[in-house]
Short mmCIF file of C-alpha atoms and ligand atoms in Angstrom, two decimals:
data_model
loop_
_atom_site.label_atom_id
_atom_site.label_comp_id
_atom_site.label_asym_id
_atom_site.label_seq_id
_atom_site.Cartn_x
_atom_site.Cartn_y
_atom_site.Cartn_z
CA MET A 1 46.62 20.22 -34.71
CA ARG A 2 43.76 19.47 -36.13
CA ALA A 3 44.11 15.69 -35.51
CA LYS A 4 44.75 16.43 -31.81
CA ILE A 5 40.86 18.42 -31.49
CA MET A 6 39.62 15.34 -33.44
CA GLU A 7 40.91 12.52 -31.87
CA THR A 8 39.57 15.00 -28.46
CA PHE A 9 36.37 15.48 -30.28
CA LEU A 10 36.08 11.23 -30.86
CA ALA A 11 37.41 11.13 -27.50
CA VAL A 12 34.25 13.62 -25.97
CA LEU A 13 32.02 11.82 -28.16
CA LEU A 14 33.03 8.21 -27.18
CA LEU A 15 32.85 8.95 -23.21
CA MET A 16 29.05 11.22 -24.34
CA SER A 17 28.52 7.81 -26.12
CA ALA A 18 29.79 5.29 -23.02
CA ALA A 19 27.63 7.69 -20.90
CA GLY A 20 24.13 7.61 -22.39
CA TYR A 21 24.24 4.04 -22.96
CA ILE A 22 24.90 3.09 -18.72
CA ALA A 23 22.15 5.99 -18.76
CA LEU A 24 20.31 4.21 -21.15
CA GLU A 25 21.09 0.44 -19.95
CA ALA A 26 20.37 1.89 -15.90
CA THR A 27 16.97 3.13 -16.92
CA ALA A 28 16.07 0.18 -19.32
CA GLU A 29 17.21 -2.25 -16.66
CA PRO A 30 14.59 -4.20 -15.42
CA GLN A 31 13.85 -3.46 -11.56
CA PHE A 32 11.69 -5.68 -9.78
CA THR A 33 10.58 -9.16 -11.64
CA ALA A 34 6.95 -8.32 -10.40
CA MET A 35 4.29 -7.12 -7.35
CA TYR A 36 2.82 -8.03 -4.73
CA VAL A 37 0.54 -6.56 -3.09
CA PHE A 38 -1.31 -7.95 0.56
CA GLY A 39 -3.28 -5.14 2.12
CA ASP A 40 -6.71 -3.32 3.17
CA SER A 41 -9.20 -0.90 1.04
CA LEU A 42 -6.00 1.07 0.12
CA SER A 43 -4.55 -0.92 -1.70
CA ASP A 44 -7.84 -3.14 -2.67
CA PRO A 45 -7.50 -2.67 -7.00
CA GLY A 46 -11.80 -4.07 -6.73
CA ASN A 47 -11.00 -7.87 -4.57
CA ASN A 48 -14.19 -7.64 -2.79
CA ILE A 49 -16.59 -6.76 -6.15
CA TYR A 50 -16.80 -9.83 -6.61
CA PHE A 51 -18.49 -11.51 -3.21
CA ASN A 52 -22.14 -10.52 -3.28
CA ASP A 53 -22.22 -11.08 0.63
CA THR A 54 -20.29 -7.38 1.93
CA LEU A 55 -20.68 -4.58 2.32
CA THR A 56 -17.41 -3.38 1.15
CA LYS A 57 -16.69 -3.32 -2.25
CA ALA A 58 -16.50 0.70 -3.50
CA ASN A 59 -16.86 -0.45 -7.56
CA TYR A 60 -20.03 2.33 -8.28
CA TRP A 61 -20.67 6.21 -8.99
CA PRO A 62 -18.71 8.08 -8.36
CA TYR A 63 -16.08 5.94 -7.11
CA GLY A 64 -13.08 6.55 -9.71
CA ILE A 65 -14.78 9.38 -11.43
CA ASP A 66 -11.27 10.38 -12.33
CA SER A 67 -9.70 7.40 -13.94
CA ASP A 68 -9.99 6.27 -16.95
CA ILE A 69 -10.81 3.04 -15.64
CA GLY A 70 -14.16 4.07 -13.75
CA ALA A 71 -15.23 2.32 -11.08
CA THR A 72 -13.15 -0.68 -10.32
CA GLY A 73 -13.42 -1.19 -6.68
CA ARG A 74 -10.78 0.81 -5.54
CA PHE A 75 -11.52 3.67 -3.13
CA SER A 76 -11.04 6.80 -4.46
CA ASN A 77 -11.87 9.15 -7.21
CA GLY A 78 -8.80 8.21 -9.85
CA ARG A 79 -5.74 6.13 -8.95
CA ILE A 80 -4.35 4.66 -5.72
CA LEU A 81 -0.84 4.30 -3.48
CA VAL A 82 0.06 0.53 -5.25
CA ASP A 83 -0.88 1.39 -8.79
CA PHE A 84 0.83 4.81 -8.91
CA ILE A 85 4.16 3.07 -7.52
CA GLY A 86 3.34 -0.03 -9.61
CA GLU A 87 3.81 3.28 -12.48
CA PHE A 88 6.93 4.34 -11.22
CA LEU A 89 8.59 1.09 -10.69
CA GLY A 90 7.34 1.11 -15.43
CA PHE A 91 4.63 -1.68 -13.79
CA PRO A 92 1.49 -1.39 -16.17
CA LEU A 93 -1.72 -1.77 -13.74
CA ILE A 94 -1.18 -4.41 -11.15
CA PRO A 95 -4.43 -6.67 -11.44
CA SER A 96 -6.67 -8.47 -8.74
CA TYR A 97 -5.78 -11.37 -7.70
CA ALA A 98 -9.98 -11.34 -8.53
CA ASP A 99 -9.52 -11.09 -11.59
CA THR A 100 -6.80 -13.03 -13.38
CA VAL A 101 -6.41 -16.05 -10.88
CA ALA A 102 -6.27 -19.24 -13.06
CA LYS A 103 -5.12 -16.49 -15.88
CA GLY A 104 -1.39 -17.27 -16.64
CA ALA A 105 1.14 -15.02 -18.14
CA ASP A 106 -1.61 -12.67 -16.46
CA VAL A 107 -0.44 -12.89 -13.31
CA LEU A 108 3.99 -12.41 -14.43
CA LEU A 109 3.99 -9.04 -13.47
CA GLY A 110 2.48 -9.30 -10.08
CA VAL A 111 -0.68 -9.34 -8.12
CA ASN A 112 -2.97 -7.57 -6.24
CA TYR A 113 -4.29 -9.40 -2.88
CA ALA A 114 -5.58 -6.29 -0.90
CA SER A 115 -9.40 -6.95 0.17
CA ALA A 116 -11.19 -4.32 1.96
CA GLY A 117 -12.16 -4.28 5.32
CA ALA A 118 -9.62 -6.84 5.89
CA GLY A 119 -6.62 -7.26 8.72
CA ILE A 120 -4.05 -9.37 10.06
CA LEU A 121 -6.74 -11.18 13.04
CA GLU A 122 -9.11 -13.37 11.24
CA GLU A 123 -12.29 -11.27 12.07
CA THR A 124 -11.69 -8.02 11.08
CA GLY A 125 -14.31 -6.63 9.42
CA HIS A 126 -16.41 -9.24 9.19
CA HIS A 127 -19.42 -7.32 9.81
CA PHE A 128 -18.83 -6.28 6.72
CA GLY A 129 -19.63 -10.04 5.42
CA HIS A 130 -17.49 -11.29 3.36
CA VAL A 131 -13.68 -9.43 3.41
CA ILE A 132 -9.83 -11.52 2.82
CA PRO A 133 -7.36 -11.58 6.12
CA LEU A 134 -4.48 -11.39 5.62
CA GLY A 135 -3.95 -15.24 6.04
CA GLN A 136 -6.13 -15.59 2.88
CA GLN A 137 -4.98 -13.00 0.39
CA LEU A 138 -1.08 -15.44 1.43
CA SER A 139 -3.41 -18.65 0.58
CA ASN A 140 -4.31 -17.24 -3.07
CA PHE A 141 -0.62 -16.60 -3.28
CA LYS A 142 0.70 -19.88 -3.51
CA THR A 143 -2.70 -20.15 -6.00
CA THR A 144 -0.27 -17.75 -7.73
CA LEU A 145 2.93 -19.45 -7.64
CA ASN A 146 1.21 -22.55 -8.47
CA GLN A 147 0.60 -21.00 -11.72
CA LEU A 148 3.85 -19.46 -12.03
CA SER A 149 5.94 -22.51 -11.46
CA ASN A 150 4.10 -24.02 -13.96
CA GLN A 151 5.71 -21.57 -16.18
CA MET A 152 9.11 -21.26 -14.81
CA GLN A 153 11.53 -23.83 -14.54
CA GLU A 154 12.73 -23.49 -10.72
CA GLU A 155 15.97 -21.94 -10.44
CA GLU A 156 13.92 -19.42 -13.13
CA LEU A 157 11.41 -18.59 -10.40
CA SER A 158 13.70 -18.75 -7.15
CA ASN A 159 15.26 -15.23 -9.76
CA TYR A 160 12.30 -14.36 -10.51
CA LEU A 161 11.01 -14.44 -6.77
CA ALA A 162 13.66 -13.09 -4.93
CA LYS A 163 12.97 -9.70 -6.70
CA ALA A 164 9.80 -8.90 -6.83
CA LEU A 165 8.49 -6.83 -4.76
CA VAL A 166 5.90 -8.18 -2.03
CA PHE A 167 4.18 -4.43 -0.81
CA VAL A 168 2.45 -5.05 2.36
CA ASP A 169 0.12 -2.59 4.05
CA MET A 170 -2.57 -4.23 6.87
CA GLY A 171 -3.62 -3.49 10.86
CA ALA A 172 -5.42 -0.31 9.67
CA ASN A 173 -8.47 -2.68 10.33
CA ASP A 174 -7.35 -4.35 13.31
CA TYR A 175 -8.39 -1.00 14.67
CA LEU A 176 -10.99 0.62 13.00
CA ASN A 177 -13.08 -1.77 12.16
CA ASN A 178 -12.04 -4.52 15.37
CA TYR A 179 -10.62 -3.10 18.48
CA ILE A 180 -12.37 0.51 18.39
CA LEU A 181 -15.71 -1.46 17.65
CA PRO A 182 -16.50 -3.20 21.36
CA GLY A 183 -19.65 -3.36 20.36
CA VAL A 184 -19.22 -5.17 17.69
CA TYR A 185 -15.57 -7.61 18.63
CA ARG A 186 -14.44 -8.31 22.32
CA SER A 187 -11.14 -7.70 21.49
CA MET A 188 -10.59 -3.84 23.33
CA SER A 189 -12.24 -6.69 26.63
CA THR A 190 -10.52 -9.41 25.81
CA TYR A 191 -6.63 -6.87 25.87
CA SER A 192 -5.23 -3.96 26.68
CA PRO A 193 -3.62 -1.82 24.02
CA GLN A 194 -0.06 -3.05 24.49
CA GLN A 195 -1.80 -6.97 24.24
CA PHE A 196 -3.34 -6.45 21.06
CA ALA A 197 -0.36 -4.92 19.40
CA ASP A 198 1.61 -7.57 20.15
CA LEU A 199 -0.42 -9.98 19.72
CA LEU A 200 -1.37 -8.34 16.17
CA ILE A 201 3.26 -8.59 16.07
CA ASN A 202 2.83 -12.15 16.50
CA LEU A 203 0.07 -13.06 13.32
CA TYR A 204 2.25 -10.95 10.88
CA THR A 205 5.15 -11.67 11.79
CA GLY A 206 4.21 -15.31 10.97
CA HIS A 207 3.16 -14.61 7.89
CA ILE A 208 5.98 -12.39 6.46
CA LEU A 209 8.23 -15.19 7.26
CA GLU A 210 6.20 -17.46 5.29
CA LEU A 211 6.36 -15.12 2.23
CA GLN A 212 10.07 -15.46 2.76
CA SER A 213 10.09 -18.44 3.33
CA LEU A 214 8.87 -18.85 -0.18
CA GLY A 215 11.24 -17.39 -1.45
CA LEU A 216 10.25 -14.05 -1.76
CA ARG A 217 13.02 -11.03 -0.65
CA LYS A 218 11.98 -7.97 -1.01
CA PHE A 219 9.59 -6.74 1.34
CA PHE A 220 8.02 -3.08 1.33
CA ILE A 221 6.05 -3.74 5.47
CA ALA A 222 4.43 0.12 6.10
CA GLU A 223 3.28 1.10 9.52
CA VAL A 224 -0.60 1.68 10.02
CA ALA A 225 -1.37 5.69 8.58
CA PRO A 226 -2.93 8.13 11.62
CA ILE A 227 -6.49 6.25 11.37
CA GLY A 228 -7.28 9.59 14.09
CA CYS A 229 -7.32 11.49 11.07
CA ILE A 230 -9.23 9.96 8.81
CA PRO A 231 -13.91 11.81 8.87
CA PHE A 232 -15.00 8.54 9.95
CA ILE A 233 -13.39 9.43 13.07
CA THR A 234 -13.13 12.98 13.34
CA VAL A 235 -16.79 13.40 13.09
CA SER A 236 -18.00 10.35 15.03
CA ARG A 237 -15.26 11.78 18.41
CA LEU A 238 -16.46 15.47 17.61
CA THR A 239 -12.91 16.05 17.18
CA PRO A 240 -12.01 19.90 16.50
CA SER A 241 -11.62 21.02 12.97
CA GLY A 242 -8.18 20.20 11.55
CA LYS A 243 -7.32 18.25 14.47
CA CYS A 244 -6.63 14.02 14.94
CA GLU A 245 -7.88 12.02 17.22
CA THR A 246 -5.53 10.98 19.77
CA TYR A 247 -6.69 7.96 21.20
CA SER A 248 -7.02 6.02 17.97
CA ASN A 249 -3.58 7.33 16.76
CA ASN A 250 -2.55 6.73 19.71
CA LEU A 251 -3.72 2.81 19.69
CA VAL A 252 -1.64 2.53 16.01
CA GLN A 253 0.85 4.10 17.56
CA ILE A 254 1.63 0.69 20.00
CA PHE A 255 1.45 -1.34 17.38
CA ASN A 256 4.26 0.51 15.17
CA SER A 257 6.79 0.66 17.92
CA ARG A 258 6.90 -2.66 17.71
CA LEU A 259 6.54 -2.58 13.97
CA LYS A 260 9.74 -0.89 13.85
CA PRO A 261 12.14 -4.06 16.37
CA LEU A 262 10.55 -6.14 13.92
CA VAL A 263 11.93 -4.91 10.51
CA TYR A 264 15.02 -4.46 11.80
CA ARG A 265 15.11 -7.85 13.66
CA LEU A 266 13.79 -9.11 10.37
CA ASN A 267 16.48 -7.57 8.51
CA SER A 268 19.61 -8.73 10.02
CA ASP A 269 18.15 -12.67 10.73
CA HIS A 270 17.76 -12.56 7.03
CA PRO A 271 20.61 -10.98 4.99
CA GLY A 272 19.54 -11.89 1.88
CA SER A 273 16.39 -9.98 1.65
CA VAL A 274 15.43 -6.31 2.67
CA PHE A 275 12.18 -5.29 4.47
CA THR A 276 12.11 -2.00 4.66
CA LEU A 277 9.52 -0.10 6.77
CA CYS A 278 7.68 3.10 5.44
CA ALA A 279 6.90 5.75 8.06
CA SER A 280 3.74 6.02 6.87
CA PHE A 281 2.49 7.64 10.65
CA GLN A 282 4.59 10.91 9.91
CA LEU A 283 4.24 10.36 6.52
CA PHE A 284 0.55 11.05 6.81
CA MET A 285 0.77 13.45 9.56
CA ASP A 286 3.24 15.32 8.32
CA VAL A 287 1.15 15.90 4.67
CA HIS A 288 -2.08 16.77 7.07
CA ASP A 289 -0.17 19.56 9.10
CA ASN A 290 1.28 21.10 5.94
CA ALA A 291 -1.68 20.16 3.76
CA ASP A 292 -1.34 24.06 1.99
CA ALA A 293 2.00 23.45 0.89
CA TYR A 294 1.22 20.16 -1.16
CA GLY A 295 -2.01 22.04 -2.30
CA PHE A 296 -4.94 21.12 -0.41
CA LYS A 297 -7.54 23.31 1.47
CA VAL A 298 -9.51 20.83 3.01
CA LYS A 299 -7.86 18.35 5.34
CA ASP A 300 -10.51 17.09 7.02
CA GLY A 301 -13.15 16.38 4.92
CA ALA A 302 -14.82 14.10 3.03
CA CYS A 303 -15.36 15.04 -0.67
CA CYS A 304 -17.71 12.55 -0.84
CA GLY A 305 -20.25 12.51 1.97
CA LEU A 306 -22.59 13.68 2.79
CA GLY A 307 -22.35 17.68 4.08
CA GLY A 308 -18.24 17.48 3.45
CA ARG A 309 -17.24 15.98 6.55
CA LYS A 310 -19.87 13.63 7.18
CA GLY A 311 -21.31 10.45 5.88
CA ALA A 312 -20.16 7.30 3.44
CA CYS A 313 -20.10 7.85 0.52
CA LEU A 314 -22.89 6.37 -1.08
CA PRO A 315 -24.04 5.37 -4.87
CA ASN A 316 -24.72 7.97 -6.37
CA THR A 317 -23.28 10.76 -4.61
CA VAL A 318 -22.16 14.17 -5.62
CA PRO A 319 -18.87 14.89 -4.48
CA CYS A 320 -16.55 17.64 -4.42
CA SER A 321 -16.13 19.11 -7.91
CA ASN A 322 -11.87 20.48 -6.55
CA ARG A 323 -11.50 16.87 -5.67
CA ASP A 324 -7.96 17.55 -5.61
CA GLU A 325 -7.75 20.47 -2.75
CA PHE A 326 -9.53 17.23 -0.54
CA ILE A 327 -6.96 14.66 0.80
CA PHE A 328 -9.68 12.72 1.94
CA TRP A 329 -12.07 11.54 -1.17
CA ASP A 330 -14.87 9.41 1.20
CA ASP A 331 -14.65 9.19 4.60
CA ALA A 332 -11.45 6.82 5.36
CA HIS A 333 -10.00 7.34 2.15
CA PRO A 334 -7.84 9.81 0.27
CA THR A 335 -8.58 11.02 -2.99
CA GLN A 336 -6.67 10.51 -5.59
CA ALA A 337 -4.47 13.40 -5.47
CA ALA A 338 -2.72 12.68 -2.02
CA ASN A 339 -2.42 8.78 -3.19
CA TRP A 340 0.27 10.98 -6.13
CA ILE A 341 1.77 12.71 -2.67
CA LEU A 342 2.39 10.20 -0.54
CA ALA A 343 3.29 7.58 -3.15
CA ASN A 344 5.83 10.40 -5.05
CA LEU A 345 7.79 10.00 -0.81
CA ILE A 346 7.31 6.78 0.14
CA TYR A 347 9.27 5.69 -4.00
CA ASN A 348 11.92 8.00 -3.51
CA ASN A 349 12.06 10.46 -0.37
CA THR A 350 14.69 9.19 2.48
CA SER A 351 12.68 10.72 5.67
CA TYR A 352 10.01 8.13 5.69
CA THR A 353 11.39 4.76 4.24
CA SER A 354 14.31 3.18 6.51
CA PRO A 355 16.70 2.09 5.35
CA VAL A 356 16.03 2.46 1.80
CA THR A 357 13.13 3.50 -0.34
CA ILE A 358 11.75 1.06 -2.82
CA GLN A 359 13.30 3.20 -6.16
CA GLN A 360 16.68 1.49 -3.95
CA MET A 361 15.49 -1.53 -3.11
CA ALA A 362 14.56 -1.59 -7.57
CA THR A 363 18.19 -1.54 -7.40
CA MET A 364 19.52 -3.78 -4.67
C1 NAG B 401 -24.02 -13.06 -7.16
O1 NAG B 401 -25.30 -11.80 -7.52
C2 NAG B 401 -25.40 -12.75 -8.94
C3 NAG B 401 -26.62 -12.21 -9.37
O2 NAG B 401 -27.78 -12.04 -8.38
C4 NAG B 401 -25.57 -14.07 -9.63
O3 NAG B 401 -25.89 -14.46 -10.68
C5 NAG B 401 -23.90 -14.34 -8.74
O4 NAG B 401 -23.52 -15.73 -9.47
C6 NAG B 401 -23.38 -14.77 -7.58
N1 NAG B 401 -22.23 -14.41 -6.80
C7 NAG B 401 -21.66 -15.69 -6.39
C8 NAG B 401 -20.25 -15.17 -6.19
O5 NAG B 401 -22.55 -15.57 -5.55
C1 NAG B 402 10.98 11.84 -6.52
O1 NAG B 402 12.26 12.73 -7.05
C2 NAG B 402 12.51 14.13 -7.13
C3 NAG B 402 12.90 15.40 -6.16
O2 NAG B 402 13.37 14.60 -5.97
C4 NAG B 402 10.72 14.25 -7.38
O3 NAG B 402 10.55 15.99 -8.39
C5 NAG B 402 10.31 13.36 -8.02
O4 NAG B 402 9.15 13.53 -9.19
C6 NAG B 402 10.02 12.54 -7.24
N1 NAG B 402 8.90 10.97 -7.84
C7 NAG B 402 9.84 9.96 -8.70
C8 NAG B 402 8.35 9.17 -8.95
O5 NAG B 402 10.95 9.57 -8.86
C1 NAG B 403 11.29 14.65 2.24
O1 NAG B 403 11.10 15.24 3.02
C2 NAG B 403 10.59 16.03 3.26
C3 NAG B 403 10.21 15.14 5.02
O2 NAG B 403 8.60 16.03 4.36
C4 NAG B 403 11.57 17.15 2.94
O3 NAG B 403 11.65 17.79 3.82
C5 NAG B 403 12.17 16.55 1.95
O4 NAG B 403 11.57 18.33 1.61
C6 NAG B 403 11.52 15.82 1.08
N1 NAG B 403 12.59 15.70 0.04
C7 NAG B 403 12.14 15.23 -1.34
C8 NAG B 403 13.42 16.15 -1.93
O5 NAG B 403 10.99 15.61 -1.60
#
């Protein structure tokens, strides 16, 4: 009898340790090998700060006020979305391209090429001065690729690339800092909203396919978020408090409605690759509409900016003190608190990414 109990006890112990071993294996399992980020100011970790000839850099106080790393050029009071996604995946902070260029082993866990003000179109954002359009971000990735190929054998490199996460979030500036600025850019007088969206999607498709042809296989592609909700737009267009401006939102939805079938087609044309689409528009609207539930008291004003609702976050502007209660840090970018919530929903909520979440993609 006693022997029998002992036997069962041992069997249970064995099972438990096997389960423990599996659980450990699952968490210790290397997920993605690296994270490569292409984007605009929502993802820029400071690539623009090395340019003297640009107006879009956030390397001054109070940017980064809530961050242990200070004002790095991130457009927030602290961490940005990709910082949190990287953290959930177990990566250290992914360095900016400008910071790592030609530094060998520093690029092994990924590089961030994003540039504030930049878009899919070459010309987008040029009124700010020097920004890095998507095409140039891609060229910069090729420089990284050269460095990688000096550090790995061919087969190792192709396995590495196939397991790297590509995070792409582009297009907002092609509207904000191009199409809806007819005083500066000719696109509105040249293209209908539909034609403009087609133009962007065609270019975007080419760039994504090029990354795929270089050996990358796991893509996260974000829709353009509702730009009509940012204080920069709601204030200048006198949108009623708490509401978003529908004209700009409708414009980006034309782009988004074309992005969805594109991602669907990319998946069916490239069976060995995964492209997951983030419904950034709905995601942001849900957080905006349910601001209270997410702990935000202010959804239409900027924490840093003249008089709250209006103005850019200029050097030495004293920001609000209840920063975690604001969705917007400055007139166009979320607070660290909002970035954290958005990152969580993007990471593992099946309502906002399809066909898979980032968490699921990591295990594929
Ligand atoms: C930017 O300006 C600084 C200070 O004036 C100068 O030292 C630096 O060489 C400039 N950088 C570039 C890329 O022009
Ligand atoms: C994922 O989802 C759960 C809720 O199901 C949440 O508690 C968790 O913190 C989320 N985020 C991460 C990064 O795992
Ligand atoms: C995922 O998002 C949906 C839609 O906002 C929400 O209803 C649901 O509670 C979320 N699930 C988790 C596990 O957070």
